[in-house]
mmCIF file with all atom_site columns, C-alpha atoms in Angstrom:
data_model
loop_
_atom_site.group_PDB
_atom_site.id
_atom_site.type_symbol
_atom_site.label_atom_id
_atom_site.label_alt_id
_atom_site.label_comp_id
_atom_site.label_asym_id
_atom_site.label_entity_id
_atom_site.label_seq_id
_atom_site.pdbx_PDB_ins_code
_atom_site.Cartn_x
_atom_site.Cartn_y
_atom_site.Cartn_z
_atom_site.occupancy
_atom_site.B_iso_or_equiv
_atom_site.pdbx_formal_charge
_atom_site.auth_seq_id
_atom_site.auth_comp_id
_atom_site.auth_asym_id
_atom_site.auth_atom_id
_atom_site.pdbx_PDB_model_num
ATOM 1  C CA . UNK I 1 1  ? 3.325   38.118 -7.062  1.00 0.00 ? 1  UNK I CA 1
ATOM 2  C CA . UNK I 1 2  ? 5.298   35.429 -5.244  1.00 0.00 ? 2  UNK I CA 1
ATOM 3  C CA . UNK I 1 3  ? 7.471   37.977 -3.437  1.00 0.00 ? 3  UNK I CA 1
ATOM 4  C CA . UNK I 1 4  ? 4.413   39.969 -2.330  1.00 0.00 ? 4  UNK I CA 1
ATOM 5  C CA . UNK I 1 5  ? 2.763   36.835 -0.941  1.00 0.00 ? 5  UNK I CA 1
ATOM 6  C CA . UNK I 1 6  ? 5.952   35.773 0.812   1.00 0.00 ? 6  UNK I CA 1
ATOM 7  C CA . UNK I 1 7  ? 6.119   39.150 2.515   1.00 0.00 ? 7  UNK I CA 1
ATOM 8  C CA . UNK I 1 8  ? 2.453   38.991 3.488   1.00 0.00 ? 8  UNK I CA 1
ATOM 9  C CA . UNK I 1 9  ? 2.834   35.460 4.850   1.00 0.00 ? 9  UNK I CA 1
ATOM 10 C CA . UNK I 1 10 ? 5.769   36.567 6.994   1.00 0.00 ? 10 UNK I CA 1
ATOM 11 C CA . UNK I 1 11 ? 3.363   38.758 8.960   1.00 0.00 ? 11 UNK I CA 1
ATOM 12 C CA . UNK I 1 12 ? 0.117   36.818 8.503   1.00 0.00 ? 12 UNK I CA 1
ATOM 13 C CA . UNK I 1 13 ? 0.952   33.134 8.038   1.00 0.00 ? 13 UNK I CA 1
ATOM 14 C CA . UNK I 1 14 ? -2.462  31.942 9.202   1.00 0.00 ? 14 UNK I CA 1
ATOM 15 C CA . UNK I 1 15 ? -4.501  33.334 6.315   1.00 0.00 ? 15 UNK I CA 1
ATOM 16 C CA . UNK I 1 16 ? -5.649  30.256 4.412   1.00 0.00 ? 16 UNK I CA 1
ATOM 17 C CA . UNK I 1 17 ? -6.421  32.045 1.158   1.00 0.00 ? 17 UNK I CA 1
ATOM 18 C CA . UNK I 1 18 ? -2.934  33.542 1.031   1.00 0.00 ? 18 UNK I CA 1
ATOM 19 C CA . UNK I 1 19 ? -1.356  30.142 1.657   1.00 0.00 ? 19 UNK I CA 1
ATOM 20 C CA . UNK I 1 20 ? -3.600  28.662 -1.041  1.00 0.00 ? 20 UNK I CA 1
ATOM 21 C CA . UNK I 1 21 ? -2.684  31.292 -3.625  1.00 0.00 ? 21 UNK I CA 1
ATOM 22 C CA . UNK I 1 22 ? 0.987   30.996 -2.731  1.00 0.00 ? 22 UNK I CA 1
ATOM 23 C CA . UNK I 1 23 ? 0.826   27.218 -3.184  1.00 0.00 ? 23 UNK I CA 1
ATOM 24 C CA . UNK I 1 24 ? -0.937  27.561 -6.528  1.00 0.00 ? 24 UNK I CA 1
ATOM 25 C CA . UNK I 1 25 ? 1.648   30.062 -7.767  1.00 0.00 ? 25 UNK I CA 1
ATOM 26 C CA . UNK I 1 26 ? 4.502   27.814 -6.654  1.00 0.00 ? 26 UNK I CA 1
ATOM 27 C CA . UNK I 1 27 ? 2.908   24.855 -8.446  1.00 0.00 ? 27 UNK I CA 1
ATOM 28 C CA . UNK I 1 28 ? 2.771   26.922 -11.609 1.00 0.00 ? 28 UNK I CA 1
ATOM 29 C CA . UNK I 1 29 ? 6.476   27.653 -11.211 1.00 0.00 ? 29 UNK I CA 1
ATOM 30 C CA . UNK I 1 30 ? 7.261   23.957 -10.784 1.00 0.00 ? 30 UNK I CA 1
ATOM 31 C CA . UNK I 1 31 ? 8.263   24.330 -7.149  1.00 0.00 ? 31 UNK I CA 1
ATOM 32 C CA . UNK I 1 32 ? 6.299   21.300 -5.987  1.00 0.00 ? 32 UNK I CA 1
ATOM 33 C CA . UNK I 1 33 ? 7.936   20.859 -2.571  1.00 0.00 ? 33 UNK I CA 1
ATOM 34 C CA . UNK I 1 34 ? 7.320   24.456 -1.540  1.00 0.00 ? 34 UNK I CA 1
ATOM 35 C CA . UNK I 1 35 ? 3.815   24.313 -3.017  1.00 0.00 ? 35 UNK I CA 1
ATOM 36 C CA . UNK I 1 36 ? 3.058   21.206 -0.986  1.00 0.00 ? 36 UNK I CA 1
ATOM 37 C CA . UNK I 1 37 ? 4.143   22.952 2.199   1.00 0.00 ? 37 UNK I CA 1
ATOM 38 C CA . UNK I 1 38 ? 2.025   26.038 1.475   1.00 0.00 ? 38 UNK I CA 1
ATOM 39 C CA . UNK I 1 39 ? -1.030  23.989 0.533   1.00 0.00 ? 39 UNK I CA 1
ATOM 40 C CA . UNK I 1 40 ? -0.690  21.865 3.666   1.00 0.00 ? 40 UNK I CA 1
ATOM 41 C CA . UNK I 1 41 ? -0.679  25.080 5.699   1.00 0.00 ? 41 UNK I CA 1
ATOM 42 C CA . UNK I 1 42 ? -3.765  26.266 3.822   1.00 0.00 ? 42 UNK I CA 1
ATOM 43 C CA . UNK I 1 43 ? -5.488  22.958 4.609   1.00 0.00 ? 43 UNK I CA 1
ATOM 44 C CA . UNK I 1 44 ? -4.593  23.283 8.293   1.00 0.00 ? 44 UNK I CA 1
ATOM 45 C CA . UNK I 1 45 ? -6.232  26.716 8.453   1.00 0.00 ? 45 UNK I CA 1
ATOM 46 C CA . UNK I 1 46 ? -9.219  25.758 6.287   1.00 0.00 ? 46 UNK I CA 1
ATOM 47 C CA . UNK I 1 47 ? -9.675  21.995 5.923   1.00 0.00 ? 47 UNK I CA 1
ATOM 48 C CA . UNK I 1 48 ? -12.971 22.527 4.082   1.00 0.00 ? 48 UNK I CA 1
ATOM 49 C CA . UNK I 1 49 ? -11.408 24.132 0.988   1.00 0.00 ? 49 UNK I CA 1
ATOM 50 C CA . UNK I 1 50 ? -12.116 21.693 -1.824  1.00 0.00 ? 50 UNK I CA 1
ATOM 51 C CA . UNK I 1 51 ? -9.558  23.245 -4.204  1.00 0.00 ? 51 UNK I CA 1
ATOM 52 C CA . UNK I 1 52 ? -6.783  22.922 -1.645  1.00 0.00 ? 52 UNK I CA 1
ATOM 53 C CA . UNK I 1 53 ? -7.632  19.329 -0.827  1.00 0.00 ? 53 UNK I CA 1
ATOM 54 C CA . UNK I 1 54 ? -7.799  18.414 -4.535  1.00 0.00 ? 54 UNK I CA 1
ATOM 55 C CA . UNK I 1 55 ? -4.449  20.091 -5.192  1.00 0.00 ? 55 UNK I CA 1
ATOM 56 C CA . UNK I 1 56 ? -2.964  18.043 -2.355  1.00 0.00 ? 56 UNK I CA 1
ATOM 57 C CA . UNK I 1 57 ? -4.375  14.848 -3.886  1.00 0.00 ? 57 UNK I CA 1
ATOM 58 C CA . UNK I 1 58 ? -2.803  15.756 -7.219  1.00 0.00 ? 58 UNK I CA 1
ATOM 59 C CA . UNK I 1 59 ? 0.609   16.545 -5.730  1.00 0.00 ? 59 UNK I CA 1
ATOM 60 C CA . UNK I 1 60 ? 0.705   13.356 -3.678  1.00 0.00 ? 60 UNK I CA 1
ATOM 61 C CA . UNK I 1 61 ? -0.281  11.306 -6.725  1.00 0.00 ? 61 UNK I CA 1
ATOM 62 C CA . UNK I 1 62 ? 2.488   12.916 -8.797  1.00 0.00 ? 62 UNK I CA 1
ATOM 63 C CA . UNK I 1 63 ? 4.977   12.133 -6.051  1.00 0.00 ? 63 UNK I CA 1
ATOM 64 C CA . UNK I 1 64 ? 3.822   8.503  -5.892  1.00 0.00 ? 64 UNK I CA 1
ATOM 65 C CA . UNK I 1 65 ? 2.548   8.931  -2.336  1.00 0.00 ? 65 UNK I CA 1
ATOM 66 C CA . UNK I 1 66 ? -0.503  6.755  -2.806  1.00 0.00 ? 66 UNK I CA 1
ATOM 67 C CA . UNK I 1 67 ? -1.563  6.397  0.812   1.00 0.00 ? 67 UNK I CA 1
ATOM 68 C CA . UNK I 1 68 ? -1.584  10.146 1.449   1.00 0.00 ? 68 UNK I CA 1
ATOM 69 C CA . UNK I 1 69 ? -3.288  10.747 -1.912  1.00 0.00 ? 69 UNK I CA 1
ATOM 70 C CA . UNK I 1 70 ? -6.044  8.284  -0.948  1.00 0.00 ? 70 UNK I CA 1
ATOM 71 C CA . UNK I 1 71 ? -6.467  9.922  2.449   1.00 0.00 ? 71 UNK I CA 1
ATOM 72 C CA . UNK I 1 72 ? -6.821  13.355 0.870   1.00 0.00 ? 72 UNK I CA 1
ATOM 73 C CA . UNK I 1 73 ? -9.161  11.936 -1.793  1.00 0.00 ? 73 UNK I CA 1
ATOM 74 C CA . UNK I 1 74 ? -11.473 10.717 0.955   1.00 0.00 ? 74 UNK I CA 1
ATOM 75 C CA . UNK I 1 75 ? -11.668 14.302 2.223   1.00 0.00 ? 75 UNK I CA 1
ATOM 76 C CA . UNK I 1 76 ? -12.374 15.556 -1.296  1.00 0.00 ? 76 UNK I CA 1
ATOM 77 C CA . UNK I 1 77 ? -15.179 13.010 -1.670  1.00 0.00 ? 77 UNK I CA 1
ATOM 78 C CA . UNK I 1 78 ? -16.743 14.150 1.610   1.00 0.00 ? 78 UNK I CA 1
ATOM 79 C CA . UNK I 1 79 ? -16.465 17.817 0.686   1.00 0.00 ? 79 UNK I CA 1
ATOM 80 C CA . UNK I 1 80 ? -17.993 17.193 -2.746  1.00 0.00 ? 80 UNK I CA 1
ATOM 81 C CA . UNK I 1 81 ? -20.846 15.240 -1.173  1.00 0.00 ? 81 UNK I CA 1
ATOM 82 C CA . UNK I 1 82 ? -21.605 18.038 1.267   1.00 0.00 ? 82 UNK I CA 1
ATOM 83 C CA . UNK I 1 83 ? -21.592 20.829 -1.312  1.00 0.00 ? 83 UNK I CA 1
#
């Protein structure tokens, strides 16, 4: 699945759902740095995706990046309030 998504993203890197799925798969494989990059791309293309924003909070917390985790958590709180 990862190889198929990598190929797809080579041609269509701006599809948020593909970036999101790719990031989730990479997280499951323990490739946190690559997952972070993919999820950040997904958030750039669709900043209103609650799952992506929450995943970014979780990754930043695991990495001890408190300030970025708080910033992303503020976005999550807004998105939860609006839904």
